[in-house]
Amino acid sequence: MLDKHAKLERNALAFVFAIIFVASIGGIVEIAPLFTIDETVEEVEDMRVYTPLEVAGRNIYIREGCYACHSQMIRTLQDEVERYGPYSLAVESQYDHPMLWGSKRTGPDLARVGEKFSDAWHVAHLINPRNVVPSSVMPSYAWLMRNTLKYEDMGLHLSALRKVGVPYSDEMIENAAQDTYGQARPGSERADAFVERYGEESNVSLFDGDPDRITEMDALVAYLQILGRLTDVAHQSSDSAQQTTSTGSGD
Amino acid sequence: MTKPERDPYTGLMTTGHEWNGIKELKTPIPRPVKFFLALTILVSVLFWVLFPTWPYGSGYTKGILNIDQRQLVAEDLSRSAALRASWEEKFSTTDLAALEADADAMTFVRSHGARLFKDNCAACHGTDAAGGPGFPSLVDDQWLWGGESETILETLKVGINTRHEDTRNAEMLAFGDQGLLDADQIRALTSYVVSLSRADELSEKSVAQLPQGKELFAENCASCHGETGKGLRDVGAPNLTDDYWIYGGDVDTIRATLRHGRKGVMPFWDQRLNEADLRLLTLYVRDIGAQTK
């Protein structure tokens, strides 16, 4: 059989196909089954989608390269669970396209940072991290407060996400720009419409504290405040592992 | 292509390829390489048997060691919980006042509470708990809701202006933005509020506005801040007559507060920290306050 490869090497096209076949074995064995194995992604009922403002914030998170220093993935290790909270489940990044698990932590993990600090803290921290955390090495992102958010095209972002499996309704896509505004303007009519579409649990707030403009700061803070809060499944898991940290019971 | 021939110098055969007189030796792969290659294949077979490896349709082979990362971390966590159990039990059940009187307990609070504080609270309140603009100091003995241990514990649990169902709510209205007062009235009211704590800083023009300001204060502010401006802890309204300010007590900041309102948020912690940790933090905060005094 080994003699046959002399023949193969002389036939360019056959050789190309042979290489593609051999190189794909690893992927076929390692990745393809993840789509058929039932327990890869947990099934949860309370999974929410990112709102348009949060999607805009996520895009800023990607644009500014936050993932280069911050992970969003709490691993199944004791010290991580005790420091950050319940370990991340696959379903929590079900609607992340692309996922932002990251692979390096210059700063802390952000998978459970949602609601840990107030909006005002995030704004102060992003404007100059050293104003609130003197030892921080994070760069300043003060311009987010000066940049007006471009959100007229949020409907296009949402429909692109729907193409890859995020269950946005036609109504959500149609009203994406209005909802972006509504989420950052508590008390407005658009805010009421937004809550009706995205549920009581969603976060309506004057994120950057500036009532005059919707800024990029609004979007990024809205995104940071939703991290780890799209579903409660990681907290509810019947695993004693998850229970130990949230209730302190020593079982 | 020439015929394979034996190379006279190495004694090995050539491949039969020849390029401008250069012939290629058909040197066999060295034995150690072959050996380690075989070894890695053997080890991988061993791993297939021991660990989760091969996928099939809807599942995968679990391996005879039955290793599960989630199980492992659960065991690690319950081990560390067992180590904590002795003091967690004590801190979550003993009366807070009794713990404060217990010197051993307070020594523990000072070491362990400091770590909890740095992990969770220092981001806003600062490592020395002295706060900063917009984030209250915890060591000045000035409390919006009260400094008793039970009150602090409650604030830690439910937060202020959060989505927690029992949250404390406090909002300074945006008298300017909401059109409740016009610019003149806000100027007069600002002068009056400044006069409560730093009357010497007022200009003559401002002093002239004080009677109007006083009247506006009685109509708009006294319901929360009290008639004398000393605040009302039931609604989390701060004392305006002292020199402790969260956002600032100068004319510009007070005017901005009157115009745009304030709605400071303290996150709720009863879903992140357990009862023992929360009580430990309560004791820690009261302790550093007492030591700073």
XYZ file of C-alpha atoms in Angstrom:
544
model
C 0.000 0.000 0.000
C 2.851 2.357 0.824
C 4.042 2.070 -2.746
C 0.767 3.527 -3.953
C 1.631 6.981 -2.625
C 4.186 7.377 -5.411
C 1.265 7.190 -7.782
C -0.774 9.611 -5.678
C 2.048 12.143 -5.576
C 2.115 12.250 -9.348
C -1.577 13.132 -9.623
C -1.965 16.729 -8.396
C -5.747 16.791 -8.136
C -6.017 13.443 -6.386
C -3.273 14.538 -4.006
C -5.142 17.750 -3.144
C -8.264 15.771 -2.294
C -6.254 13.303 -0.281
C -4.742 16.156 1.762
C -8.138 17.741 2.365
C -9.539 14.388 3.471
C -6.718 13.664 5.924
C -6.624 17.210 7.315
C -10.371 17.210 7.986
C -10.381 14.001 10.017
C -9.477 15.859 13.201
C -12.274 18.389 12.697
C -14.819 15.752 11.787
C -14.049 13.671 14.864
C -13.685 16.578 17.317
C -16.167 19.207 16.187
C -18.924 17.645 14.095
C -20.268 15.427 16.927
C -20.811 18.528 19.103
C -23.751 19.308 16.843
C -25.365 15.947 17.498
C -24.458 15.283 21.146
C -27.504 16.313 23.179
C -25.735 17.748 26.214
C -23.425 20.152 24.334
C -25.742 23.126 24.795
C -28.110 23.048 27.751
C -31.769 23.720 27.063
C -33.171 26.600 29.091
C -36.464 28.380 28.871
C -35.577 31.747 30.350
C -32.840 32.553 27.802
C -33.201 36.148 26.631
C -31.752 37.803 23.526
C -29.497 40.845 23.530
C -31.458 44.049 23.047
C -30.418 46.342 20.149
C -28.606 48.690 22.560
C -26.739 45.736 24.040
C -25.846 44.467 20.563
C -24.471 47.944 19.796
C -22.487 47.793 23.045
C -21.206 44.359 22.159
C -20.005 45.701 18.815
C -18.123 48.453 20.668
C -16.665 45.842 23.042
C -15.348 44.011 19.967
C -14.195 47.197 18.215
C -12.199 48.363 21.228
C -10.659 44.922 21.651
C -11.868 44.432 25.226
C -11.678 40.661 24.660
C -7.899 40.917 24.370
C -7.613 41.538 28.117
C -10.949 40.310 29.502
C -12.313 36.801 29.199
C -15.992 35.914 29.478
C -15.607 32.328 30.520
C -15.541 31.068 34.083
C -13.946 27.650 33.987
C -14.828 24.669 36.143
C -12.085 25.414 38.638
C -12.556 26.063 42.336
C -10.727 29.395 42.492
C -12.627 30.772 39.499
C -16.019 29.747 40.818
C -15.233 31.189 44.245
C -13.994 34.448 42.803
C -16.384 35.101 39.916
C -19.473 32.965 40.524
C -21.024 29.906 38.882
C -18.987 28.507 35.981
C -20.084 29.441 32.469
C -22.440 27.156 30.583
C -22.469 26.760 26.811
C -26.035 28.035 26.561
C -25.018 31.400 28.020
C -23.126 32.233 24.835
C -25.730 30.647 22.577
C -26.539 34.019 21.003
C -22.960 35.288 20.917
C -21.828 35.626 17.305
C -18.887 35.520 17.567
C -18.388 34.251 21.097
C -16.177 36.416 23.304
C -14.820 33.817 25.702
C -11.345 35.215 25.237
C -8.125 33.438 26.106
C -6.228 35.929 28.216
C -6.916 37.784 31.446
C -4.959 40.950 31.908
C -8.103 42.240 33.592
C -10.663 40.139 35.433
C -13.189 37.825 33.833
C -16.420 39.613 32.938
C -18.829 36.701 32.520
C -20.703 37.620 35.728
C -20.010 41.341 35.952
C -23.591 42.335 35.068
C -25.173 44.262 37.974
C -22.112 43.827 40.162
C -21.458 47.571 39.932
C -23.708 50.539 39.249
C -23.971 52.241 35.857
C -22.303 55.312 37.350
C -19.326 53.207 38.389
C -18.915 51.769 34.886
C -19.043 55.255 33.389
C -16.467 56.623 35.853
C -14.307 53.540 35.341
C -14.396 53.663 31.548
C -13.636 57.403 31.493
C -10.571 56.833 33.621
C -10.141 53.502 35.425
C -7.701 55.030 37.918
C -10.343 57.401 39.247
C -12.029 54.466 40.934
C -9.380 51.716 40.960
C -6.023 53.386 41.633
C -3.980 50.278 40.762
C -5.716 49.638 37.429
C -3.672 49.245 34.228
C -6.694 49.512 31.952
C -6.578 52.257 29.298
C -9.028 55.137 29.423
C -12.030 55.008 27.080
C -13.214 58.560 27.670
C -14.218 59.131 24.041
C -17.119 56.684 24.405
C -18.822 59.453 26.342
C -18.204 61.948 23.517
C -19.177 59.683 20.597
C -22.850 59.747 19.702
C -24.051 56.211 19.088
C -25.004 55.387 15.506
C -28.041 53.222 15.919
C -30.229 53.837 12.864
C -29.003 50.576 11.353
C -29.531 48.344 14.388
C -32.323 46.552 12.520
C -29.752 45.290 10.019
C -27.546 44.006 12.835
C -30.490 42.181 14.338
C -31.557 40.616 11.066
C -27.977 39.468 10.441
C -28.003 37.840 13.876
C -31.347 36.239 13.113
C -29.803 34.620 10.038
C -27.374 32.793 12.335
C -30.037 31.633 14.737
C -30.889 34.390 17.237
C -34.703 34.393 17.540
C -35.460 38.066 16.918
C -39.046 38.702 15.797
C -39.974 40.820 12.784
C -41.300 43.398 15.210
C -37.978 43.579 17.072
C -36.074 44.057 13.829
C -38.495 46.666 12.567
C -38.329 48.696 15.790
C -34.655 48.138 16.562
C -33.651 51.799 16.329
C -36.581 52.991 18.457
C -35.870 50.283 21.027
C -32.219 51.326 21.186
C -33.367 54.797 22.133
C -36.081 53.555 24.494
C -33.786 51.396 26.584
C -31.581 54.370 27.372
C -34.474 56.769 28.115
C -36.447 55.640 31.159
C -39.924 57.109 31.338
C -40.224 57.697 27.605
C -42.941 56.129 25.448
C -40.314 54.229 23.516
C -39.063 52.779 26.799
C -42.514 51.315 27.463
C -42.650 49.844 23.965
C -39.161 48.451 24.479
C -40.085 46.735 27.757
C -43.177 45.263 26.129
C -41.041 43.710 23.405
C -38.095 42.542 25.488
C -39.727 41.787 28.833
C -39.869 43.220 32.343
C -36.455 41.781 33.177
C -34.699 43.980 30.638
C -32.704 46.890 31.856
C -34.022 50.386 31.119
C -31.681 53.023 32.460
C -30.006 56.329 31.785
C -26.769 54.382 31.498
C -24.288 57.204 30.924
C -26.247 59.690 33.031
C -26.538 62.106 30.107
C -30.191 62.697 29.200
C -29.396 64.661 26.044
C -27.682 62.141 23.796
C -27.386 58.400 23.253
C -23.657 57.830 23.421
C -21.425 54.840 22.817
C -21.004 54.813 26.600
C -24.748 54.072 26.927
C -24.379 51.049 24.672
C -21.240 49.619 26.267
C -22.528 50.011 29.832
C -25.855 48.424 28.838
C -23.898 45.482 27.431
C -21.669 45.144 30.502
C -24.721 45.176 32.775
C -26.336 42.241 30.932
C -23.268 39.966 31.102
C -24.224 36.770 32.902
C -27.872 37.789 33.126
C -29.367 36.458 29.886
C -30.403 33.350 31.801
C -30.342 32.320 35.449
C -29.582 28.711 34.638
C -25.990 28.846 35.888
C -27.262 29.986 39.290
C -30.142 27.535 39.419
C -28.143 24.468 38.424
C -28.950 21.646 40.805
C -25.223 20.926 40.964
C -24.028 21.222 44.530
C -21.025 22.954 42.990
C -23.126 25.907 42.012
C -25.079 25.931 45.233
C -22.077 26.059 47.497
C -21.064 29.561 46.528
C -24.504 31.076 46.318
C -25.876 29.808 49.610
C -22.796 28.762 51.525
C -24.345 25.457 52.477
C -21.560 22.994 52.986
C -23.171 19.949 51.385
C 14.375 8.038 -12.981
C 17.391 5.834 -12.511
C 17.552 2.526 -10.813
C 17.918 2.499 -7.035
C 21.507 1.676 -6.188
C 23.539 1.133 -3.073
C 25.423 4.207 -1.927
C 29.039 3.226 -1.386
C 29.653 5.612 1.546
C 26.660 4.920 3.799
C 25.720 1.494 2.567
C 22.088 2.670 2.120
C 19.972 2.416 -1.002
C 19.030 5.541 -2.996
C 15.447 6.354 -3.954
C 16.219 6.270 -7.635
C 15.539 9.991 -8.076
C 18.337 11.999 -9.562
C 18.653 15.758 -10.082
C 21.700 16.917 -12.008
C 23.718 14.091 -10.567
C 22.471 14.493 -7.024
C 20.890 11.303 -5.749
C 18.560 10.986 -2.781
C 19.305 8.475 -0.034
C 16.441 6.391 1.249
C 17.433 6.776 4.902
C 15.057 4.955 7.224
C 13.368 6.864 10.065
C 15.616 6.697 13.179
C 14.648 4.060 15.685
C 14.035 6.433 18.669
C 11.595 8.402 16.551
C 9.744 5.240 15.613
C 9.770 4.177 19.239
C 8.255 7.411 20.561
C 5.717 7.511 17.759
C 4.556 4.064 18.749
C 4.543 5.151 22.384
C 2.291 8.159 21.729
C -0.127 5.926 19.859
C -0.167 3.540 22.799
C -0.749 6.373 25.258
C -3.615 7.684 23.194
C -5.191 4.226 23.235
C -4.806 4.255 27.008
C -6.544 7.671 27.153
C -9.390 6.366 25.020
C -9.998 3.775 27.682
C -9.580 6.047 30.710
C -11.110 9.385 29.675
C -14.102 10.690 27.707
C -13.000 10.405 24.088
C -15.004 9.072 21.193
C -18.173 10.774 20.078
C -21.017 8.760 18.611
C -24.338 10.183 17.470
C -25.988 11.594 20.551
C -23.321 10.785 23.139
C -19.660 9.929 23.700
C -17.590 7.258 25.433
C -17.161 8.239 29.095
C -13.998 6.252 29.876
C -13.591 3.921 32.830
C -12.365 6.656 35.222
C -15.722 8.397 34.773
C -14.129 11.830 34.974
C -16.418 14.866 34.827
C -15.030 18.386 35.248
C -18.242 19.610 36.857
C -18.139 16.776 39.339
C -14.516 17.585 40.153
C -15.180 21.253 40.823
C -18.235 20.340 42.879
C -16.039 18.182 45.096
C -13.392 20.910 45.404
C -16.039 23.438 46.341
C -17.694 21.277 48.936
C -14.277 20.609 50.469
C -13.580 24.315 50.787
C -17.118 24.889 52.047
C -16.479 22.315 54.766
C -13.367 24.255 55.792
C -15.410 27.444 56.031
C -18.338 25.792 57.756
C -17.047 26.343 61.306
C -16.949 30.136 61.104
C -19.721 30.545 58.543
C -22.072 28.817 60.933
C -21.012 31.154 63.706
C -21.287 34.317 61.636
C -24.584 33.525 59.986
C -26.432 32.618 63.175
C -24.936 34.677 66.000
C -26.470 38.055 66.788
C -24.489 40.904 65.189
C -24.165 42.806 68.450
C -22.813 39.703 70.176
C -20.245 39.252 67.398
C -19.121 42.871 67.747
C -18.461 42.276 71.427
C -16.503 39.093 70.653
C -12.802 40.003 70.278
C -11.918 36.758 68.470
C -14.709 37.222 66.003
C -13.639 40.806 65.290
C -10.008 39.756 64.710
C -11.347 37.370 62.098
C -13.529 40.120 60.621
C -10.503 42.386 60.236
C -8.536 39.814 58.212
C -11.247 38.061 56.251
C -13.595 41.023 55.900
C -10.813 43.103 54.387
C -10.454 40.587 51.575
C -14.196 40.458 50.917
C -14.318 44.238 50.939
C -11.486 44.542 48.402
C -13.068 41.939 46.112
C -16.544 43.412 46.114
C -16.842 46.889 47.602
C -13.540 48.680 47.052
C -14.226 49.307 43.356
C -16.742 52.007 44.308
C -16.071 52.834 47.949
C -12.271 52.697 47.641
C -9.833 50.352 49.400
C -9.891 52.664 52.440
C -13.736 52.841 52.288
C -13.503 56.635 52.082
C -15.561 56.762 48.883
C -15.128 59.289 46.083
C -17.227 61.642 43.989
C -20.599 59.907 43.592
C -19.692 57.029 45.893
C -20.300 57.574 49.602
C -17.652 57.266 52.259
C -18.330 54.486 54.750
C -16.011 55.780 57.441
C -17.425 59.264 58.105
C -20.253 58.019 60.333
C -22.778 59.771 58.107
C -25.423 57.320 56.946
C -28.231 57.819 54.448
C -30.265 54.925 55.807
C -28.731 54.489 59.235
C -25.505 53.023 60.563
C -26.930 50.294 62.806
C -25.643 46.864 61.878
C -29.071 45.525 60.881
C -29.648 48.528 58.620
C -26.294 48.159 56.903
C -26.896 44.435 56.441
C -30.261 45.160 54.814
C -28.692 47.710 52.454
C -26.047 45.175 51.459
C -28.693 42.573 50.749
C -31.226 44.555 48.719
C -29.205 47.511 47.490
C -30.486 50.967 46.648
C -32.431 51.651 43.444
C -31.888 48.114 42.121
C -34.224 45.553 40.557
C -34.239 43.544 43.812
C -37.847 43.111 44.899
C -37.183 44.604 48.353
C -34.797 47.286 47.123
C -34.435 50.569 48.962
C -35.592 53.411 46.720
C -34.391 56.976 46.874
C -34.406 59.536 44.149
C -33.556 63.186 44.137
C -35.986 64.673 41.609
C -34.681 66.540 38.573
C -36.383 69.812 39.477
C -34.939 71.615 36.463
C -35.175 68.922 33.777
C -38.715 67.985 34.752
C -39.833 71.602 34.727
C -40.810 71.643 38.409
C -38.816 74.813 39.057
C -37.571 77.515 36.705
C -33.997 78.740 36.492
C -34.541 81.635 38.947
C -36.108 79.383 41.516
C -33.247 76.896 41.179
C -30.717 79.704 41.726
C -32.543 80.814 44.870
C -32.876 77.279 46.153
C -29.199 76.594 45.454
C -28.222 79.616 47.520
C -30.425 78.448 50.362
C -29.020 74.897 50.340
C -25.458 76.250 50.264
C -26.329 78.543 53.183
C -27.238 75.495 55.286
C -23.659 74.239 55.365
C -21.312 76.963 54.155
C -23.083 80.298 54.520
C -19.777 82.211 54.437
C -19.264 81.289 50.768
C -22.363 83.093 49.563
C -22.148 86.320 47.594
C -24.321 89.318 48.533
C -26.575 88.651 45.585
C -27.107 85.111 46.798
C -27.854 86.231 50.337
C -30.651 88.372 48.946
C -32.238 85.244 47.454
C -32.344 83.372 50.756
C -35.941 84.250 51.803
C -37.244 82.992 48.432
C -35.002 79.941 48.705
C -36.256 79.153 52.166
C -39.830 79.232 50.985
C -39.042 76.980 48.003
C -37.227 74.583 50.308
C -40.256 74.263 52.568
C -42.483 73.569 49.562
C -40.270 71.209 47.583
C -37.539 69.704 49.720
C -38.702 69.500 53.323
C -40.825 66.402 52.751
C -37.671 64.331 52.269
C -34.827 66.382 53.750
C -36.838 67.631 56.727
C -37.806 71.190 57.551
C -34.362 71.990 58.910
C -32.595 70.118 56.107
C -31.160 67.512 58.438
C -32.326 64.661 56.224
C -34.630 61.731 56.815
C -33.209 58.251 57.135
C -36.515 56.512 56.418
C -36.331 57.689 52.818
C -32.557 57.830 52.481
C -32.493 61.621 52.194
C -29.133 63.070 53.182
C -28.468 65.723 55.796
C -27.787 69.015 53.972
C -26.518 70.959 56.968
C -23.242 69.127 57.550
C -20.054 69.090 55.526
C -20.414 65.549 54.142
C -21.338 65.441 50.476
C -21.563 62.500 48.092
C -21.562 64.538 44.892
C -20.138 67.796 46.214
C -21.354 70.735 48.299
C -20.157 73.616 46.142
C -22.591 75.920 44.349
C -22.135 74.381 40.897
C -22.632 70.797 42.036
C -25.690 71.630 44.124
C -27.201 73.523 41.219
C -26.518 70.543 38.922
C -28.106 68.203 41.466
C -31.221 70.381 41.653
C -31.441 70.575 37.884
C -30.753 66.979 36.858
C -31.586 65.045 40.018
C -29.622 62.128 41.498
C -30.374 58.467 41.681
C -27.350 56.698 43.111
C -27.276 52.932 42.855
C -25.925 50.514 45.426
C -25.972 47.001 43.885
C -27.692 44.191 45.769
C -25.502 41.399 47.039
C -27.744 38.688 48.456
C -27.445 36.667 45.255
C -23.661 37.010 45.013
C -22.588 36.605 48.628
C -23.932 34.305 51.300
C -25.357 35.301 54.678
C -22.072 34.792 56.531
C -20.144 36.933 54.037
C -22.738 39.708 54.173
C -22.689 39.807 57.961
C -18.911 39.720 57.943
C -18.896 42.736 55.631
C -21.399 44.557 57.817
C -19.141 44.089 60.822
C -16.081 45.051 58.800
C -17.633 48.292 57.567
C -18.719 49.285 61.072
C -15.320 48.355 62.435
C -13.240 50.453 60.004
C -15.662 53.317 60.606
C -15.054 53.092 64.338
C -11.279 52.845 63.878
C -11.096 55.814 61.525
C -12.953 58.036 63.966
